[in-house]
PDB file of C-alpha atoms and ligand atoms in Angstrom:
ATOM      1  CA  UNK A   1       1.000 -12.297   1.075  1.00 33.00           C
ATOM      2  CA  UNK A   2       0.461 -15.531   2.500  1.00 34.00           C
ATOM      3  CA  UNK A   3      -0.730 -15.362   5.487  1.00 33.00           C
ATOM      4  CA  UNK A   4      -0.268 -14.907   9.427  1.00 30.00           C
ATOM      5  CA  UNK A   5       1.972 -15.993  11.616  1.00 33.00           C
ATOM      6  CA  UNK A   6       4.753 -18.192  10.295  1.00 42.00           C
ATOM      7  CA  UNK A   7       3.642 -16.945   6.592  1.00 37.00           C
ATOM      8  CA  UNK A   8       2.973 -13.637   7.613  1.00 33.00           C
ATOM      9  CA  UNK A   9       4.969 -11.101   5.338  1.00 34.00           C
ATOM     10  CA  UNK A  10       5.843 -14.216   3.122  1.00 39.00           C
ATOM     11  CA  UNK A  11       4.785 -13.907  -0.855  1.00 39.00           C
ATOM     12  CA  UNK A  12       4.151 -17.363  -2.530  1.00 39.00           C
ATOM     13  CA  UNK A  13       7.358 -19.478  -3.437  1.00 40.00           C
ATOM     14  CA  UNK A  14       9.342 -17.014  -0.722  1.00 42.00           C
ATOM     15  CA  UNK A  15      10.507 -20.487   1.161  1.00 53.00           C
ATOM     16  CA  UNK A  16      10.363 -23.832  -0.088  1.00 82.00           C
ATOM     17  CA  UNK A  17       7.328 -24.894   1.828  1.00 94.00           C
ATOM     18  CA  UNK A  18       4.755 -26.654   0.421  1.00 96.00           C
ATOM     19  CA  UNK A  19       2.377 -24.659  -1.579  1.00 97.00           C
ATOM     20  CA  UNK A  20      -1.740 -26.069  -1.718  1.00 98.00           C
ATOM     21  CA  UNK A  21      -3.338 -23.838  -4.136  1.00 98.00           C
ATOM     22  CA  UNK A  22      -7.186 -24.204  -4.938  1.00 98.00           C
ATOM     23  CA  UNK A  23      -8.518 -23.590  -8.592  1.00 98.00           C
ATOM     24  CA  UNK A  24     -12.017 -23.116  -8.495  1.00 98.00           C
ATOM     25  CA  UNK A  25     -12.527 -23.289 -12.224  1.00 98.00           C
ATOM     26  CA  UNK A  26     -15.995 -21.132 -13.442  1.00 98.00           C
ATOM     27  CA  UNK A  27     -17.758 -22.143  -9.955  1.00 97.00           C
ATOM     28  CA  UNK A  28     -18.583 -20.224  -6.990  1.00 95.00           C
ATOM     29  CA  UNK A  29     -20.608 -17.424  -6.479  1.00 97.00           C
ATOM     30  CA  UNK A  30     -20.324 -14.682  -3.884  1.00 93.00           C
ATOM     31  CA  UNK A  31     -22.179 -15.788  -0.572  1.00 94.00           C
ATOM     32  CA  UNK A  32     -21.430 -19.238  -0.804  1.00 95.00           C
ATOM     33  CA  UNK A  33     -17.700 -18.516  -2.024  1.00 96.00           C
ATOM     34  CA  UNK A  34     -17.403 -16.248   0.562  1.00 96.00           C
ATOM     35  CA  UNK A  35     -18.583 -18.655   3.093  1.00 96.00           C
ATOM     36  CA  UNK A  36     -16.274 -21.232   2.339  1.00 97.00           C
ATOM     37  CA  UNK A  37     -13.620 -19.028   2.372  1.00 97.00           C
ATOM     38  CA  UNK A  38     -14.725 -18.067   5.873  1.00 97.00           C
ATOM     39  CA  UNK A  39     -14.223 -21.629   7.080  1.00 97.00           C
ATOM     40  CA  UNK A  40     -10.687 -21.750   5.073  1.00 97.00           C
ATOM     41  CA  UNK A  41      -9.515 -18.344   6.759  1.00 97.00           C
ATOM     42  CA  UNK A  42     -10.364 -19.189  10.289  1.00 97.00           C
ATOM     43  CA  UNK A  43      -9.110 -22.886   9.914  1.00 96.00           C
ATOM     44  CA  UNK A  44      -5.377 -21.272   8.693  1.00 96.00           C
ATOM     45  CA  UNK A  45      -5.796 -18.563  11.301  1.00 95.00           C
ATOM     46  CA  UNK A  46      -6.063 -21.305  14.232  1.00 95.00           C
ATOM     47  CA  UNK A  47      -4.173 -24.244  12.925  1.00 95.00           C
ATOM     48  CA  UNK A  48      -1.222 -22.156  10.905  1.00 94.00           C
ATOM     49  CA  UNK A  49      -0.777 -24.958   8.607  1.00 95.00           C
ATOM     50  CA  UNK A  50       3.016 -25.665   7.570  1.00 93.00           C
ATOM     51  CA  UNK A  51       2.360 -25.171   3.711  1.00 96.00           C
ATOM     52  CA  UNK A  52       1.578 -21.805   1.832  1.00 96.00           C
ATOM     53  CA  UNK A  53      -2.032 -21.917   0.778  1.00 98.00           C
ATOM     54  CA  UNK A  54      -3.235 -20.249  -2.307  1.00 98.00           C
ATOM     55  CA  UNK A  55      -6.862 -19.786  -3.618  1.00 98.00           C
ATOM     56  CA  UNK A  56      -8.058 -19.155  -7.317  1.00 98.00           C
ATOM     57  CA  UNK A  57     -11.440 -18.227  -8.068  1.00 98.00           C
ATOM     58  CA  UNK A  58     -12.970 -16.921 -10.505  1.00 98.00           C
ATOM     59  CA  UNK A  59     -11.903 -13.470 -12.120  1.00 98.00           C
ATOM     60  CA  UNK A  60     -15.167 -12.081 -10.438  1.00 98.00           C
ATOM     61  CA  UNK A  61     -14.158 -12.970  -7.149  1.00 98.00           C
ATOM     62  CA  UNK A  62     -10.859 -12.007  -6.698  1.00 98.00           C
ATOM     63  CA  UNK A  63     -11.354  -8.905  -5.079  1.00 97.00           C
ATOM     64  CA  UNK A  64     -13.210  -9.845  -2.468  1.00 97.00           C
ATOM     65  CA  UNK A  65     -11.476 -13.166  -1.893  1.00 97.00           C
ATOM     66  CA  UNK A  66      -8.423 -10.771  -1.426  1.00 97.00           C
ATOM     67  CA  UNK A  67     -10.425  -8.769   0.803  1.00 94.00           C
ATOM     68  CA  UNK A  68     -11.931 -11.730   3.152  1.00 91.00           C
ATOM     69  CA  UNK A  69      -8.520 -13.743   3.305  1.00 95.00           C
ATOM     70  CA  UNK A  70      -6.769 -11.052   5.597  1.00 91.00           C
ATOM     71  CA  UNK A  71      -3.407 -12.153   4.499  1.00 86.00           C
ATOM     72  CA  UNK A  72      -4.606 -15.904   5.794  1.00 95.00           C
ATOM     73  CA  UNK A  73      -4.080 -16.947   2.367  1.00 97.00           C
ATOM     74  CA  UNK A  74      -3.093 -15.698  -0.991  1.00 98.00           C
ATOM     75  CA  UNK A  75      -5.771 -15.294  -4.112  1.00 98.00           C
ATOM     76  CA  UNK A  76      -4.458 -15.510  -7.382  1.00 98.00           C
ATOM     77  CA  UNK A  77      -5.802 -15.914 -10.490  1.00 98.00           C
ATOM     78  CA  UNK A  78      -6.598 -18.664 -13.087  1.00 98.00           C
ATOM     79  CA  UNK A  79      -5.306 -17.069 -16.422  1.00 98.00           C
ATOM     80  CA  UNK A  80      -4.277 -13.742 -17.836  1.00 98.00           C
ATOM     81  CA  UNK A  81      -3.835 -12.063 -20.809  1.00 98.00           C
ATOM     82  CA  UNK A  82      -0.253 -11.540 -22.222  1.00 98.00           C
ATOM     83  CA  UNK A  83      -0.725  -7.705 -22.770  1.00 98.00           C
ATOM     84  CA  UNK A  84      -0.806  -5.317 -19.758  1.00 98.00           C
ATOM     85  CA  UNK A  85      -4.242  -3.450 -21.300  1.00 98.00           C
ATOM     86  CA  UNK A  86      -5.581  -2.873 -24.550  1.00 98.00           C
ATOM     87  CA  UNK A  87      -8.790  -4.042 -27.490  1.00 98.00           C
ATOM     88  CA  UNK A  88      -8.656  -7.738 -25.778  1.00 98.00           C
ATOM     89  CA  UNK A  89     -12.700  -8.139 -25.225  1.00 98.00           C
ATOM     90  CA  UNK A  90     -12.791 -10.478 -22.571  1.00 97.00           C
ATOM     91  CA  UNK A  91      -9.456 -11.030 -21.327  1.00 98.00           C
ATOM     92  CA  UNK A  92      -7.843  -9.685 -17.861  1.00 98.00           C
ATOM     93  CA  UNK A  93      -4.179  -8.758 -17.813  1.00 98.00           C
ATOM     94  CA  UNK A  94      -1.392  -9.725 -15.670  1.00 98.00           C
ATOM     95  CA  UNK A  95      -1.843  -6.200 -13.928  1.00 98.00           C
ATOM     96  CA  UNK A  96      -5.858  -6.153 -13.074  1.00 98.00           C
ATOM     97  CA  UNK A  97      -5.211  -9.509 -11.115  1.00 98.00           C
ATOM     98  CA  UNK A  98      -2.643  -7.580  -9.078  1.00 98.00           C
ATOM     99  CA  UNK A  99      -4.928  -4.549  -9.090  1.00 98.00           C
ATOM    100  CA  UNK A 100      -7.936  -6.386  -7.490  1.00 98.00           C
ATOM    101  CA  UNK A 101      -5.184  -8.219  -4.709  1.00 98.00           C
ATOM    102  CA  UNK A 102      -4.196 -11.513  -6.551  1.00 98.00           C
ATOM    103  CA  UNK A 103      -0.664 -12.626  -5.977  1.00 98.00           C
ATOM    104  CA  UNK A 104      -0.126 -15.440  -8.455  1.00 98.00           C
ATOM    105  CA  UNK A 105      -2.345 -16.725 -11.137  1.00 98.00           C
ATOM    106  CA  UNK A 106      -2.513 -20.159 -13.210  1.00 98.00           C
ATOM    107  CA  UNK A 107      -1.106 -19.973 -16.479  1.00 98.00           C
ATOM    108  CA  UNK A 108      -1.357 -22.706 -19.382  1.00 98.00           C
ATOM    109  CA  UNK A 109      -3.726 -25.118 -17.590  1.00 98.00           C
ATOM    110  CA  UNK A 110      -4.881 -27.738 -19.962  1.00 97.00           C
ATOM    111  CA  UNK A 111      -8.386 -26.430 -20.560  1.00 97.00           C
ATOM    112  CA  UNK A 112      -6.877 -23.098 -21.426  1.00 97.00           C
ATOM    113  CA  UNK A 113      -4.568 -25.498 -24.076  1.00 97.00           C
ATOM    114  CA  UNK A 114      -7.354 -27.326 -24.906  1.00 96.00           C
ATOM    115  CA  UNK A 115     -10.556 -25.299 -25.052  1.00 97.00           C
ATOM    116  CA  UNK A 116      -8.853 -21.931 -26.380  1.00 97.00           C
ATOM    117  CA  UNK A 117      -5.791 -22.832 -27.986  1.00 97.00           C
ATOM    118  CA  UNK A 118      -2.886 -21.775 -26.086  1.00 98.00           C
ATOM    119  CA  UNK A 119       0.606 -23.417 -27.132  1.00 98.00           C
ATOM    120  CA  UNK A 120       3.520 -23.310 -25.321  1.00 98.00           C
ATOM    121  CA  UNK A 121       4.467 -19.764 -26.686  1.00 98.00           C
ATOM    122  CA  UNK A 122       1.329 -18.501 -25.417  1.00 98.00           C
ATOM    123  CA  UNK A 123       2.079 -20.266 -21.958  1.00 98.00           C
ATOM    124  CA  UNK A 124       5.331 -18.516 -22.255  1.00 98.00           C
ATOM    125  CA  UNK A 125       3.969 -14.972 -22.773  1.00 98.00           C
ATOM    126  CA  UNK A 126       1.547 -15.470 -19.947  1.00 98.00           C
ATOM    127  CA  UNK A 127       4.427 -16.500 -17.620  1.00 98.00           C
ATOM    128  CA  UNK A 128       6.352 -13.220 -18.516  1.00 98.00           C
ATOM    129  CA  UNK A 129       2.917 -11.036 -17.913  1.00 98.00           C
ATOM    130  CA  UNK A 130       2.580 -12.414 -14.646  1.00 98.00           C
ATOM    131  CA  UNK A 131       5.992 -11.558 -14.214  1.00 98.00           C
ATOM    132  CA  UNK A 132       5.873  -7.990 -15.221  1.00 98.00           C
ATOM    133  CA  UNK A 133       3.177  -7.275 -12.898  1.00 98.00           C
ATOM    134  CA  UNK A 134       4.866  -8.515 -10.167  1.00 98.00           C
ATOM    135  CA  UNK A 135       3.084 -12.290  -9.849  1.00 98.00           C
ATOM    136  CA  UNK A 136       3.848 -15.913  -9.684  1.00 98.00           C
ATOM    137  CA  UNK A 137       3.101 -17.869 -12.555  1.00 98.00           C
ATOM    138  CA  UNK A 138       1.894 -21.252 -11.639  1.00 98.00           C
ATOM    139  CA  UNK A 139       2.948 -23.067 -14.965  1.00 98.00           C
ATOM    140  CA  UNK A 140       0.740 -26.269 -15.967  1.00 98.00           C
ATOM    141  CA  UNK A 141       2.111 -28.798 -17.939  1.00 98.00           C
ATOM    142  CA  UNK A 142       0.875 -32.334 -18.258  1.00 98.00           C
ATOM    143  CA  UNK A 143       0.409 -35.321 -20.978  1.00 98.00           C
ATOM    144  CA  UNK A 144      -2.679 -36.725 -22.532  1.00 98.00           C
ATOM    145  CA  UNK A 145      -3.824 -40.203 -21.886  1.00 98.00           C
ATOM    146  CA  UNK A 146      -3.094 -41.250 -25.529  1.00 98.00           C
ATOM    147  CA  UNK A 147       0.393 -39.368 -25.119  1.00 98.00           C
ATOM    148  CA  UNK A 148       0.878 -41.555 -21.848  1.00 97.00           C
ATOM    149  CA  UNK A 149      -0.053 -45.128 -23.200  1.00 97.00           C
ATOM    150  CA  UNK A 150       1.970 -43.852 -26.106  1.00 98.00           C
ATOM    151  CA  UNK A 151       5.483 -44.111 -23.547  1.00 97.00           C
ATOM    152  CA  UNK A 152       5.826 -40.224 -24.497  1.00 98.00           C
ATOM    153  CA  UNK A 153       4.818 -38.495 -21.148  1.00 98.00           C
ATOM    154  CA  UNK A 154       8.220 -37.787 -20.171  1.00 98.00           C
ATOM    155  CA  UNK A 155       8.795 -35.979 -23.339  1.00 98.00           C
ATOM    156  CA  UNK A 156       5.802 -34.170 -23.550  1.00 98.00           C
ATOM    157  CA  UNK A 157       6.390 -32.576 -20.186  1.00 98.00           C
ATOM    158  CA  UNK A 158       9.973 -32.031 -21.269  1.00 98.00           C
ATOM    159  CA  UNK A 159       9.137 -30.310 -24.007  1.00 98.00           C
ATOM    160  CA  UNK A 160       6.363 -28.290 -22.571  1.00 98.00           C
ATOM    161  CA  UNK A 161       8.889 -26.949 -20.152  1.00 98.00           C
ATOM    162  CA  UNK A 162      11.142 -26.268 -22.438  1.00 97.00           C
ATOM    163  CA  UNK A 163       8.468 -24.130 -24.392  1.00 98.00           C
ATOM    164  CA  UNK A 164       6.381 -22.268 -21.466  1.00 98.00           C
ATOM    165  CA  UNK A 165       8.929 -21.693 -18.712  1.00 98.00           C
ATOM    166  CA  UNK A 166      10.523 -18.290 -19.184  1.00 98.00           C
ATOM    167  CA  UNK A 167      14.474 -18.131 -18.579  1.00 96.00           C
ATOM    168  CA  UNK A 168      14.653 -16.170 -15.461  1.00 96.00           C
ATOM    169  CA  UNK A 169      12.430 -18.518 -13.725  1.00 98.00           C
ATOM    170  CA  UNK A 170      12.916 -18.459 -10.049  1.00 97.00           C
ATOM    171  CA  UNK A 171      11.484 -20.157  -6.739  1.00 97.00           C
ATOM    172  CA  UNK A 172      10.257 -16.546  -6.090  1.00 96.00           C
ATOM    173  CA  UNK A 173       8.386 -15.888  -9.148  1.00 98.00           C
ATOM    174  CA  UNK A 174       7.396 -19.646 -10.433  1.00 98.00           C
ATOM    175  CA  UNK A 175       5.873 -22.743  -9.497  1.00 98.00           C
ATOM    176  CA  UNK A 176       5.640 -25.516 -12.121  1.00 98.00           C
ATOM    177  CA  UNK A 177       2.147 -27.441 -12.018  1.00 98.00           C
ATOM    178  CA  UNK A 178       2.303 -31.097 -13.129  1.00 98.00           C
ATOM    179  CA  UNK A 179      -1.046 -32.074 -14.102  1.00 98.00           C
ATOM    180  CA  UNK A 180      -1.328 -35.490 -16.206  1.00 98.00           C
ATOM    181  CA  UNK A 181      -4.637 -34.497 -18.140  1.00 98.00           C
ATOM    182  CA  UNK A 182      -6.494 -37.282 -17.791  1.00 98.00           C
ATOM    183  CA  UNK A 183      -6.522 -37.491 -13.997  1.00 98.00           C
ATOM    184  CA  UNK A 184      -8.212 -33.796 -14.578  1.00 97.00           C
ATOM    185  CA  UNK A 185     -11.813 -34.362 -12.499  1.00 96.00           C
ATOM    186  CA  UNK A 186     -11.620 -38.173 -13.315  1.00 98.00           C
ATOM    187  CA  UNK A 187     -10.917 -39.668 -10.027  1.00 96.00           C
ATOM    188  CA  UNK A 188      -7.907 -41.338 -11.253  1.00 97.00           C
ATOM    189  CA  UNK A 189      -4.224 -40.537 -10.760  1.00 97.00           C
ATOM    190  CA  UNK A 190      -0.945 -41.714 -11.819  1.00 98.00           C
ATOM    191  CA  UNK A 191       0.706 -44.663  -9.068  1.00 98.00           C
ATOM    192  CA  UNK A 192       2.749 -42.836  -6.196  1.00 98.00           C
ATOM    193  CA  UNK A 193       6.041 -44.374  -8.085  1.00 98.00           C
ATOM    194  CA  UNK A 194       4.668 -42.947 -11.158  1.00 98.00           C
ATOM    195  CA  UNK A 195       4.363 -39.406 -10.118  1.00 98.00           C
ATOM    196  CA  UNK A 196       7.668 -39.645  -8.358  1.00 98.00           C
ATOM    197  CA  UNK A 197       9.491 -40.534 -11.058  1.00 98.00           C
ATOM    198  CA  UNK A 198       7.609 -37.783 -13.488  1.00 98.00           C
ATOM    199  CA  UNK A 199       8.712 -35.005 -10.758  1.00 98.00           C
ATOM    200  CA  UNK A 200      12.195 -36.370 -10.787  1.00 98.00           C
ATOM    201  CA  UNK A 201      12.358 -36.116 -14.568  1.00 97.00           C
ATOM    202  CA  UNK A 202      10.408 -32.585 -14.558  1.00 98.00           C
ATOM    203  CA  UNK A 203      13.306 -31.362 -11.919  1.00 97.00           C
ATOM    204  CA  UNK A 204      16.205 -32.334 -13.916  1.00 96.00           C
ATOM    205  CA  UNK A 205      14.961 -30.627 -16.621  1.00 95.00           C
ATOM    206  CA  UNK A 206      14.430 -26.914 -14.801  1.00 96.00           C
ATOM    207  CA  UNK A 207      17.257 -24.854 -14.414  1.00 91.00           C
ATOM    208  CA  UNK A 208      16.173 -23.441 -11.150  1.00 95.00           C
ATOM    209  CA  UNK A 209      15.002 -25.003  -7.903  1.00 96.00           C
ATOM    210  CA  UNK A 210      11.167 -24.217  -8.385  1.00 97.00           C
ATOM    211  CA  UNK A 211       8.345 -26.084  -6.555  1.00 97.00           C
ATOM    212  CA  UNK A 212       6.787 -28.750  -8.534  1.00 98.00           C
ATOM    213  CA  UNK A 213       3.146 -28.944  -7.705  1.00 98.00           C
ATOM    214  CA  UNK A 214       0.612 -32.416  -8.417  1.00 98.00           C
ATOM    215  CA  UNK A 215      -2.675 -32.091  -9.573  1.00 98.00           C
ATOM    216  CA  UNK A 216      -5.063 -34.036 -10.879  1.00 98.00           C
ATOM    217  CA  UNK A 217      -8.014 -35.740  -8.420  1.00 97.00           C
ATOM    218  CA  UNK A 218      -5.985 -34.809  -5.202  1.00 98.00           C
ATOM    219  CA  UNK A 219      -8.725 -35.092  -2.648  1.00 98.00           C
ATOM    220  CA  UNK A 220      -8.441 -35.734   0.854  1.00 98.00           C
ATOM    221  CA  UNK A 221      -7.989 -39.862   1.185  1.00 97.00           C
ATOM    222  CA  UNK A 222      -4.824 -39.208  -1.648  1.00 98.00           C
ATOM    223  CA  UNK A 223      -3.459 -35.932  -0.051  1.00 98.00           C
ATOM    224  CA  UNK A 224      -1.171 -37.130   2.630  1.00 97.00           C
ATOM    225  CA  UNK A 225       0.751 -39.818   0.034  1.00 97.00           C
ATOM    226  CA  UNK A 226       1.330 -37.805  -2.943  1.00 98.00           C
ATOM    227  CA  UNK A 227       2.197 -34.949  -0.624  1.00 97.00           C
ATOM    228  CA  UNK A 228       5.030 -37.538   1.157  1.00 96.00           C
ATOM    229  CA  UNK A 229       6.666 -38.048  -2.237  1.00 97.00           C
ATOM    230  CA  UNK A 230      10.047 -36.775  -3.363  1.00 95.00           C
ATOM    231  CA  UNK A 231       9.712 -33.386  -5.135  1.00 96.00           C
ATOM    232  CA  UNK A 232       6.563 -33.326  -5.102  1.00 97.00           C
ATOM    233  CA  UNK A 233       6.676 -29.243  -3.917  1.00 97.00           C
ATOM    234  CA  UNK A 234       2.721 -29.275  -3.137  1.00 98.00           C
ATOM    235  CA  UNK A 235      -0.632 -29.726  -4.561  1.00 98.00           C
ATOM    236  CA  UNK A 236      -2.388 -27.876  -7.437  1.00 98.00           C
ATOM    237  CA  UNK A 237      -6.692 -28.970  -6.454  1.00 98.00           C
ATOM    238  CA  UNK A 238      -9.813 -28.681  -8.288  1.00 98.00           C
ATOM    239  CA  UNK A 239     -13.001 -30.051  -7.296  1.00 97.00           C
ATOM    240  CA  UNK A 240     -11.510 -30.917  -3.248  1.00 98.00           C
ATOM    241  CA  UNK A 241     -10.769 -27.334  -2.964  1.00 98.00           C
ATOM    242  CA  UNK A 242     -14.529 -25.705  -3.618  1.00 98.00           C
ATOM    243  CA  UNK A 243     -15.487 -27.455  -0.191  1.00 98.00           C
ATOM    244  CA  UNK A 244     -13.373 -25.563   2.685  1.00 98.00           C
ATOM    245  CA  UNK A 245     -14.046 -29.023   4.872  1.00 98.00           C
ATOM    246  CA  UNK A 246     -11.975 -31.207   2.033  1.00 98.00           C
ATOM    247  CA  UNK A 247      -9.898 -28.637   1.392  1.00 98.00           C
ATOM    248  CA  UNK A 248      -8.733 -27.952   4.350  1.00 98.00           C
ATOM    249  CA  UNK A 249      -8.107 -31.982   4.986  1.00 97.00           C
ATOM    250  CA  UNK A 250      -5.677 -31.332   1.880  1.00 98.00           C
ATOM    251  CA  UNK A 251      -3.842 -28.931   3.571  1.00 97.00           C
ATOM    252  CA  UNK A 252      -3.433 -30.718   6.979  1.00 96.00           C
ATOM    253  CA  UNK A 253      -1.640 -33.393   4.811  1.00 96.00           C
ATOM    254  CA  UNK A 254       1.015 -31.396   4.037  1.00 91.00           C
ATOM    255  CA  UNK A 255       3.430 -31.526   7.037  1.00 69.00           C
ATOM    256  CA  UNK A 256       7.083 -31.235   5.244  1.00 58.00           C
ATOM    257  CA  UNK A 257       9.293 -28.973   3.616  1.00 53.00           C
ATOM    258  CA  UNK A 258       9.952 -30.907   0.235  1.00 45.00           C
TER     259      UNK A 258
HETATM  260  C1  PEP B   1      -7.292 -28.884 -12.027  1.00 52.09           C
HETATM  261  O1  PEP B   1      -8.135 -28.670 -12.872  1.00 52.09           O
HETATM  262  O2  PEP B   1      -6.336 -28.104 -11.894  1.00 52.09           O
HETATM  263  C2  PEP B   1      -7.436 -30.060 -11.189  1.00 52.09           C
HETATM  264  C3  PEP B   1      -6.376 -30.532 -10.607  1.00 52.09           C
HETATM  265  O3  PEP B   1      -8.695 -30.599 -11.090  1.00 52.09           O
HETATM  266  P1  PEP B   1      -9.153 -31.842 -10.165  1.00 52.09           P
HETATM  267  O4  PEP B   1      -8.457 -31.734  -8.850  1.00 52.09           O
HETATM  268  O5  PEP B   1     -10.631 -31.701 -10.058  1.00 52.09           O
HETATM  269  O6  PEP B   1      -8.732 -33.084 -10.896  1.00 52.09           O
END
């Protein structure tokens, strides 16, 4: 669920609205987390913002995320496992996000390529999981810096769609996540012309009209522009989303169906 009012009884990806979703990474610990998303819950609750708003914290705080947002916003999570259960130390499946009240979850981000070794196939797996258990899968795909200077960033991202997006991918069950790596928590982000034309290229290559997030150092003086861009379906935030008052200056930016 999305939340009240116009998104009340909506899941994520229902419409074609804009979709602002917050990855909080490993941060955020229960009073504070639950105090920002106090000031997140009653700012959608008075303002009804015109995009869907989505929340990821950690794997710890999903329950109670779920429990605080009333249906204001949606909590997913930021990776899952590709079995539903089993000798996985460590992991959560697909199904325990759903359990604890998430209604998407983050698969393939590039620390989860980088740090622990998930290729597309993995990515792929993940997206089906989240699938199974009744989930969107918020698919991230983005090139390096040396891939980018290289002229290959189009191809990259081509071929990492063709490699992690599941056939059967709809606008109901799948949002795509462009995130050029090395604007990850740098401060620096692709030209406006330059992530137009990368969500033009990333479009013509899906076979289904899904949302096509931007993230990478979206904060709140960058919002409003990349959000104004030509398929650009939404926003996928780091850092600017642990502080509800940035945050919610992100989602006040978006003001368009895409
Ligand atoms: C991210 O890690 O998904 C991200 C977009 O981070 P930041 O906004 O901090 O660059």
């Amino acid at each position: 669920m999305i939340g009240r009012g116009d998104n009340a009884g909506k899941q994520c990806g229902e419409d074609m609205r804009q979709l602002i979703a917050g990855n909080w990474k490993m941060n955020g610990l229960g009073a504070t987390a639950m105090a920002e998303l106090g000031a997140l819950a009653k700012h959608v609750e008075t303002t009804r913002p015109a995009c869907d708003v989505l929340i990821c914290p950690s794997a710890t705080l999903i329950e109670r995320a779920a429990r605080h947002a009333k249906d204001r916003f949606a909590v997913g999570g930021q990776d899952c496992h590709a079995e539903a259960s089993g000798a996985f130390t460590g992991d959560v499946s697909a199904e325990m996000l759903r359990d604890a009240g998430a209604t998407a979850v983050i698969v393939g981000h590039s620390e989860r390529r980088q740090f622990h070794g998930e290729t597309d196939a993995i990515v792929q797996a993940k997206a089906r999981a989240a699938w199974r258990a009744g989930l969107i899968s918020i698919i991230c795909i983005g090139e390096t810096e040396p891939q980018r200077d290289a002229g290959h960033a189009h191809g990259v991202c081509r071929s990492q769609i063709e490699g992690s997006v599941p056939p059967g991918a709809t606008p109901q069950n799948t949002a795509i996540a462009y995130e050029p790596v090395w604007a990850i928590g740098t401060g620096r982000t692709p030209t406006s012309p330059e992530i137009a034309a990368m969500h033009a290229h990333i479009r013509a290559g899906l076979g289904a009209p899904l949302r096509i997030l931007y993230g990478g150092s979206v904060k709140p003086s960058n919002a409003k522009e990349i959000l104004a861009l030509p398929d650009v379906g939404g926003a996928l935030v780091g850092g600017a989303s642990l502080k509800a008052s940035d945050f919610i200056q992100i989602v006040d930016a978006c003001n368009r169906s895409p």
